[in-house]
Coordinates of C-alpha atoms in Angstrom, one line a residue:
X1 CA 132.7 77.8 77.2
X2 CA 135.3 75.2 76.8
X3 CA 137.3 76.9 74.1
X4 CA 139.7 78.7 76.5
X5 CA 141.2 75.6 78.2
X6 CA 141.4 73.9 74.7
X7 CA 143.2 77.0 73.4
X8 CA 145.7 76.9 76.2
X9 CA 146.3 73.2 75.7
X10 CA 147.0 73.7 72.0
X11 CA 149.2 76.6 72.8
X12 CA 151.4 74.6 75.1
X13 CA 151.7 71.8 72.6
X14 CA 152.7 74.1 69.7
X15 CA 155.4 75.8 71.9
X16 CA 156.9 72.7 73.5
X17 CA 160.7 72.6 73.8
X18 CA 162.6 71.4 70.7
X19 CA 163.6 67.8 70.7
X20 CA 167.0 67.1 72.3
X21 CA 168.8 66.6 68.9
X22 CA 167.6 70.0 67.6
X23 CA 168.7 72.1 70.6
X24 CA 171.8 74.2 70.6
X25 CA 175.0 72.4 71.5
X26 CA 176.2 72.7 75.1
X27 CA 178.1 75.8 75.9
X28 CA 176.4 78.0 73.3
X29 CA 173.8 79.5 75.7
X30 CA 174.9 83.1 76.6
X31 CA 172.7 83.0 79.7
X32 CA 175.2 80.7 81.4
X33 CA 177.5 83.7 82.0
X34 CA 181.0 84.8 80.9
X35 CA 182.6 81.4 81.8
X36 CA 180.4 79.5 79.3
X37 CA 181.0 82.1 76.6
X38 CA 184.8 81.4 76.9
X39 CA 184.1 77.8 75.9
X40 CA 182.1 78.8 72.9
X41 CA 184.7 78.0 70.2
X42 CA 185.5 74.6 71.6
X43 CA 181.8 73.6 72.1
X44 CA 180.9 74.8 68.6
X45 CA 183.7 72.9 67.0
X46 CA 182.9 69.7 68.8
X47 CA 179.2 70.0 67.8
X48 CA 180.2 70.7 64.2
X49 CA 182.6 67.7 64.2
X50 CA 179.8 65.5 65.5
X51 CA 177.5 66.7 62.7
X52 CA 180.2 66.1 60.2
X53 CA 180.7 62.5 61.4
X54 CA 177.0 61.8 61.2
X55 CA 176.8 63.3 57.7
X56 CA 179.7 61.2 56.5
X57 CA 178.0 58.1 58.0
X58 CA 174.7 59.0 56.2
X59 CA 176.6 59.4 52.9
X60 CA 178.3 56.0 53.4
X61 CA 175.4 53.9 54.7
X62 CA 172.3 56.0 53.8
X63 CA 171.0 56.2 57.4
X64 CA 171.8 57.5 60.9
X65 CA 174.7 55.9 62.8
X66 CA 172.2 54.3 65.3
X67 CA 168.5 53.7 65.7
X68 CA 167.0 55.1 68.9
X69 CA 164.9 52.7 70.9
X70 CA 163.3 52.8 74.3
X71 CA 166.3 51.2 75.9
X72 CA 169.1 53.0 74.1
X73 CA 170.7 52.8 70.7
X74 CA 171.3 49.8 68.5
X75 CA 173.0 49.2 65.2
X76 CA 170.7 50.2 62.3
X77 CA 169.7 48.0 59.4
X78 CA 172.4 49.4 57.2
X79 CA 175.1 48.0 59.5
X80 CA 173.2 44.7 60.0
X81 CA 173.0 44.1 56.2
X82 CA 175.9 41.8 55.0
X83 CA 176.5 44.0 51.9
X84 CA 176.9 47.1 54.1
X85 CA 179.1 45.5 56.7
X86 CA 181.9 45.2 54.1
X87 CA 184.3 48.0 54.6
X88 CA 182.7 49.1 57.9
X89 CA 186.0 49.0 59.8
X90 CA 187.6 51.3 57.2
X91 CA 184.6 53.7 57.4
X92 CA 184.9 53.8 61.2
X93 CA 188.6 54.6 60.9
X94 CA 187.9 57.4 58.5
X95 CA 185.2 58.8 60.8
X96 CA 187.4 58.6 63.8
X97 CA 190.2 60.4 62.0
X98 CA 187.8 63.1 60.9
X99 CA 186.7 63.6 64.4
X100 CA 190.3 63.7 65.7
X101 CA 191.3 66.2 63.0
X102 CA 188.4 68.5 64.1
X103 CA 189.5 68.2 67.7
X104 CA 193.1 69.0 66.8
X105 CA 192.0 72.0 64.7
X106 CA 190.0 73.3 67.7
X107 CA 193.0 72.9 69.9
X108 CA 195.2 74.7 67.4
X109 CA 192.8 77.7 67.1
X110 CA 192.4 77.9 70.8
X111 CA 196.2 77.8 71.4
X112 CA 196.8 80.4 68.7
X113 CA 194.2 82.7 70.2
X114 CA 196.1 82.4 73.5
X115 CA 199.4 83.0 71.7
X116 CA 200.9 79.7 72.7
X117 CA 201.8 78.4 69.2
X118 CA 204.2 81.3 68.7
X119 CA 206.6 79.5 71.0
X120 CA 205.6 80.6 74.5
X121 CA 204.3 77.2 75.7
X122 CA 203.9 74.9 72.7
X123 CA 204.2 71.1 73.2
X124 CA 205.3 69.1 70.1
X125 CA 204.7 65.4 70.2
X126 CA 207.2 63.3 68.2
X127 CA 206.9 59.6 67.3
X128 CA 210.2 58.2 65.9
X129 CA 212.1 55.2 64.8
X130 CA 214.8 54.1 67.2
X131 CA 217.6 54.9 64.8
X132 CA 217.1 58.7 65.0
X133 CA 216.1 59.0 68.6
X134 CA 219.4 58.8 70.7
X135 CA 221.5 61.4 68.9
X136 CA 219.9 63.1 65.9
X137 CA 216.6 64.2 67.4
X138 CA 218.1 65.6 70.7
X139 CA 220.4 67.8 68.6
X140 CA 217.4 69.1 66.6
X141 CA 215.5 69.7 69.8
X142 CA 218.4 71.7 71.2
X143 CA 218.7 73.8 68.1
X144 CA 214.9 74.5 68.0
X145 CA 214.9 75.7 71.6
X146 CA 217.2 78.6 70.6
X147 CA 214.5 80.2 68.5
X148 CA 211.5 78.7 70.5
X149 CA 212.6 78.7 74.1
X150 CA 209.2 77.9 75.5
X151 CA 208.7 74.7 73.4
X152 CA 208.3 71.4 75.1
X153 CA 208.9 68.0 73.4
X154 CA 207.4 64.6 74.0
X155 CA 209.4 61.9 72.2
X156 CA 208.0 58.3 71.9
X157 CA 210.2 55.7 70.2
X158 CA 208.8 52.6 68.5
X159 CA 208.8 50.6 65.3
X160 CA 208.2 52.7 62.2
X161 CA 204.7 51.2 61.6
X162 CA 203.7 52.3 65.1
X163 CA 205.2 55.8 64.7
X164 CA 203.2 56.2 61.5
X165 CA 200.0 54.9 63.2
X166 CA 200.4 57.5 66.0
X167 CA 200.3 60.4 63.6
X168 CA 197.6 58.8 61.6
X169 CA 195.4 58.7 64.7
X170 CA 196.5 62.2 65.8
X171 CA 198.0 61.2 69.1
X172 CA 201.4 62.7 67.9
X173 CA 202.1 65.7 65.8
X174 CA 205.1 64.5 63.8
X175 CA 206.6 61.1 62.9
X176 CA 210.2 60.7 61.9
X177 CA 210.8 57.2 60.8
X178 CA 212.3 54.9 58.2
X179 CA 209.9 53.4 55.6
X180 CA 210.1 50.8 52.8
X181 CA 206.7 51.4 51.2
X182 CA 204.1 54.2 51.0
X183 CA 201.7 54.7 53.9
X184 CA 198.0 55.7 53.7
X185 CA 196.3 58.5 55.6
X186 CA 199.4 60.4 56.3
X187 CA 201.0 63.4 54.7
X188 CA 204.7 63.0 53.9
X189 CA 206.4 66.4 54.2
X190 CA 209.8 65.2 53.4
X191 CA 211.5 61.9 52.2
X192 CA 215.1 61.1 51.6
X193 CA 216.9 57.9 50.7
X194 CA 218.5 56.4 53.7
X195 CA 221.0 53.8 52.5
X196 CA 222.5 51.2 54.9
X197 CA 226.2 51.5 55.9
X198 CA 228.6 49.0 57.5
X199 CA 229.8 50.3 60.8
X200 CA 233.2 49.3 62.3
X201 CA 236.0 50.7 64.4
X202 CA 238.5 52.9 62.6
X203 CA 241.3 50.3 62.9
X204 CA 239.2 47.6 61.1
X205 CA 240.9 46.4 57.8
X206 CA 237.7 47.3 55.8
X207 CA 237.5 50.8 57.2
X208 CA 239.8 52.2 54.4
X209 CA 237.5 50.8 51.6
X210 CA 235.4 53.2 49.6
X211 CA 232.6 50.7 49.7
X212 CA 231.9 47.0 50.5
X213 CA 229.5 44.3 49.4
X214 CA 227.7 41.9 51.6
X215 CA 230.0 39.2 50.4
X216 CA 233.0 41.2 51.8
X217 CA 231.5 40.9 55.3
X218 CA 231.4 37.1 55.3
X219 CA 234.8 36.6 57.0
X220 CA 233.9 39.0 59.9
X221 CA 231.7 38.6 62.9
X222 CA 228.4 40.5 62.6
X223 CA 226.4 42.4 65.3
X224 CA 222.9 42.5 63.8
X225 CA 219.7 44.5 64.5
X226 CA 216.6 42.5 65.3
X227 CA 214.3 41.3 62.5
X228 CA 211.7 43.9 63.4
X229 CA 213.8 46.8 62.1
X230 CA 213.9 48.0 58.5
X231 CA 217.7 47.6 58.2
X232 CA 217.5 43.9 59.1
X233 CA 214.6 43.3 56.7
X234 CA 216.5 44.8 53.9
X235 CA 219.6 42.9 54.8
X236 CA 217.7 39.6 54.8
X237 CA 216.2 40.4 51.4
X238 CA 219.7 41.1 50.0
X239 CA 221.2 38.0 51.5
X240 CA 218.4 35.9 50.0
X241 CA 218.9 37.3 46.6
X242 CA 222.7 36.8 46.8
X243 CA 222.5 33.3 48.4
X244 CA 224.5 34.5 51.5
X245 CA 224.1 33.1 55.0
X246 CA 225.3 34.9 58.1
X247 CA 225.3 33.9 61.7
X248 CA 225.4 37.0 63.9
X249 CA 227.4 36.8 67.1
X250 CA 225.1 39.5 68.6
X251 CA 221.6 40.4 67.8
X252 CA 219.7 43.3 69.4
X253 CA 216.9 45.8 68.9
X254 CA 219.0 48.4 70.6
X255 CA 221.5 49.9 68.2
X256 CA 223.6 51.7 70.8
X257 CA 224.6 48.3 72.2
X258 CA 225.6 47.1 68.8
X259 CA 227.7 50.2 68.2
X260 CA 229.5 49.8 71.5
X261 CA 230.2 46.1 70.7
X262 CA 232.0 46.9 67.4
X263 CA 234.1 49.5 69.2
X264 CA 235.8 46.7 71.2
X265 CA 236.0 44.0 68.5
X266 CA 236.5 43.4 64.8
X267 CA 232.7 42.9 64.4
X268 CA 230.7 44.9 61.9
X269 CA 227.1 46.1 62.3
X270 CA 224.6 47.9 60.1
X271 CA 223.5 51.5 60.5
X272 CA 222.2 54.6 58.9
X273 CA 224.1 57.9 58.5
X274 CA 222.0 60.0 60.8
X275 CA 222.1 57.3 63.5
X276 CA 225.9 57.6 64.1
X277 CA 227.3 60.6 62.2
X278 CA 227.7 62.7 65.4
X279 CA 229.6 59.9 67.2
X280 CA 232.1 58.7 64.5
X281 CA 235.0 60.8 65.7
X282 CA 234.4 60.6 69.4
X283 CA 233.8 56.8 69.4
X284 CA 236.6 56.1 66.8
X285 CA 234.1 54.5 64.4
X286 CA 234.2 54.3 60.6
X287 CA 231.2 54.0 58.3
X288 CA 231.5 52.4 54.8
X289 CA 228.8 52.3 52.2
X290 CA 227.4 48.9 51.2
X291 CA 227.1 48.5 47.4
X292 CA 224.2 46.0 47.2
X293 CA 221.2 48.0 45.8
X294 CA 218.6 46.3 48.0
X295 CA 220.1 48.1 51.0
X296 CA 219.3 51.5 49.3
X297 CA 215.5 51.0 49.2
X298 CA 214.4 52.6 52.4
X299 CA 213.6 56.3 53.0
X300 CA 213.6 58.5 56.0
X301 CA 210.3 60.4 56.2
X302 CA 208.7 63.2 58.1
X303 CA 205.0 62.5 58.4
X304 CA 201.9 64.2 59.8
X305 CA 198.2 63.4 60.0
X306 CA 196.6 63.7 56.5
X307 CA 194.4 66.8 56.1
X308 CA 195.4 68.4 59.4
X309 CA 196.3 72.1 59.7
X310 CA 199.5 72.2 61.8
X311 CA 200.2 74.7 64.6
X312 CA 202.9 77.3 63.8
X313 CA 205.4 75.7 66.2
X314 CA 205.0 72.3 64.6
X315 CA 205.4 73.8 61.1
X316 CA 208.6 75.6 62.3
X317 CA 210.0 72.4 63.8
X318 CA 209.3 70.4 60.6
X319 CA 211.3 73.1 58.6
X320 CA 214.2 72.7 61.0
X321 CA 214.0 68.9 60.7
X322 CA 214.2 69.0 57.0
X323 CA 217.2 71.3 57.2
X324 CA 218.9 69.0 59.7
X325 CA 218.3 65.9 57.5
X326 CA 219.7 67.7 54.5
X327 CA 222.8 69.1 56.3
X328 CA 223.2 67.4 59.8
X329 CA 226.6 69.0 60.3
X330 CA 224.9 72.5 60.4
X331 CA 222.8 71.4 63.4
X332 CA 225.9 69.9 65.1
X333 CA 227.8 73.1 64.7
X334 CA 224.9 75.3 65.8
X335 CA 224.4 73.3 69.0
X336 CA 228.1 73.2 69.9
X337 CA 228.4 76.9 69.4
X338 CA 225.4 77.6 71.6

């Protein structure tokens, strides 16, 4: 009569719990009560994102991301093989961006369910070049708050490449920056040529000119942006092609200091239209186009993370940004009237 214990033993084996990797993701168990059910969309999205990352890895390398061993996880044979290691960093970047997009999409859906992206408490994270940060973007923020009074802005200023990297990685919603070449893994919502101008005080002898060339600037002292900025790089390229040599009397990565310097001297600096257009009258400054074609090769771009579905508030802000770049005087008038 040994069949009964044997039957029980077999029964227990056949009904043992599922392996850990086959169980439902955390937060999907309704027995945890109402609080756990409230987390259901986020937990499900995170679990789906993890499965998507693993599936993408399997398609790329033909195996799981890691081999499980008694003492943890190690790199699998696919990653150890020299032929498979080629391009691994690129693959990791793509997988990380995929996971980040999934997380942002989860946050967007959750916020819209709560009614936040309609403007009640939306936070918009902006990465920008230094040229549009002091004057132009604050005007756009002020205009946007008239229609979205609950919006909040986080503005981080950096070199254009870093601003683009921030939206590529998903840490910021929008990048507003000057670029000289196409960027990968970002969506460009808007791009406009951003030529370089010569900036001087209104009493300067060149202020009455319709345009100037770089050769026309040789007799005058120059206040120059640092070599990390797109304006300076274009200027150096043009000077090299023309065989011109300048020795700046002031060099700085802070354009406001350069602008204030030319107010008090006959020096000339380089600038973009959106950088100073709102200050020309109040600061008694004049802006003259530079005719050298090399100084017309940069664009001002509005960028977001490639493949991301944007929250409603971010979409509305981008629409206002595009309008402000096209017609900045409309934003100036709108803010002053408000």
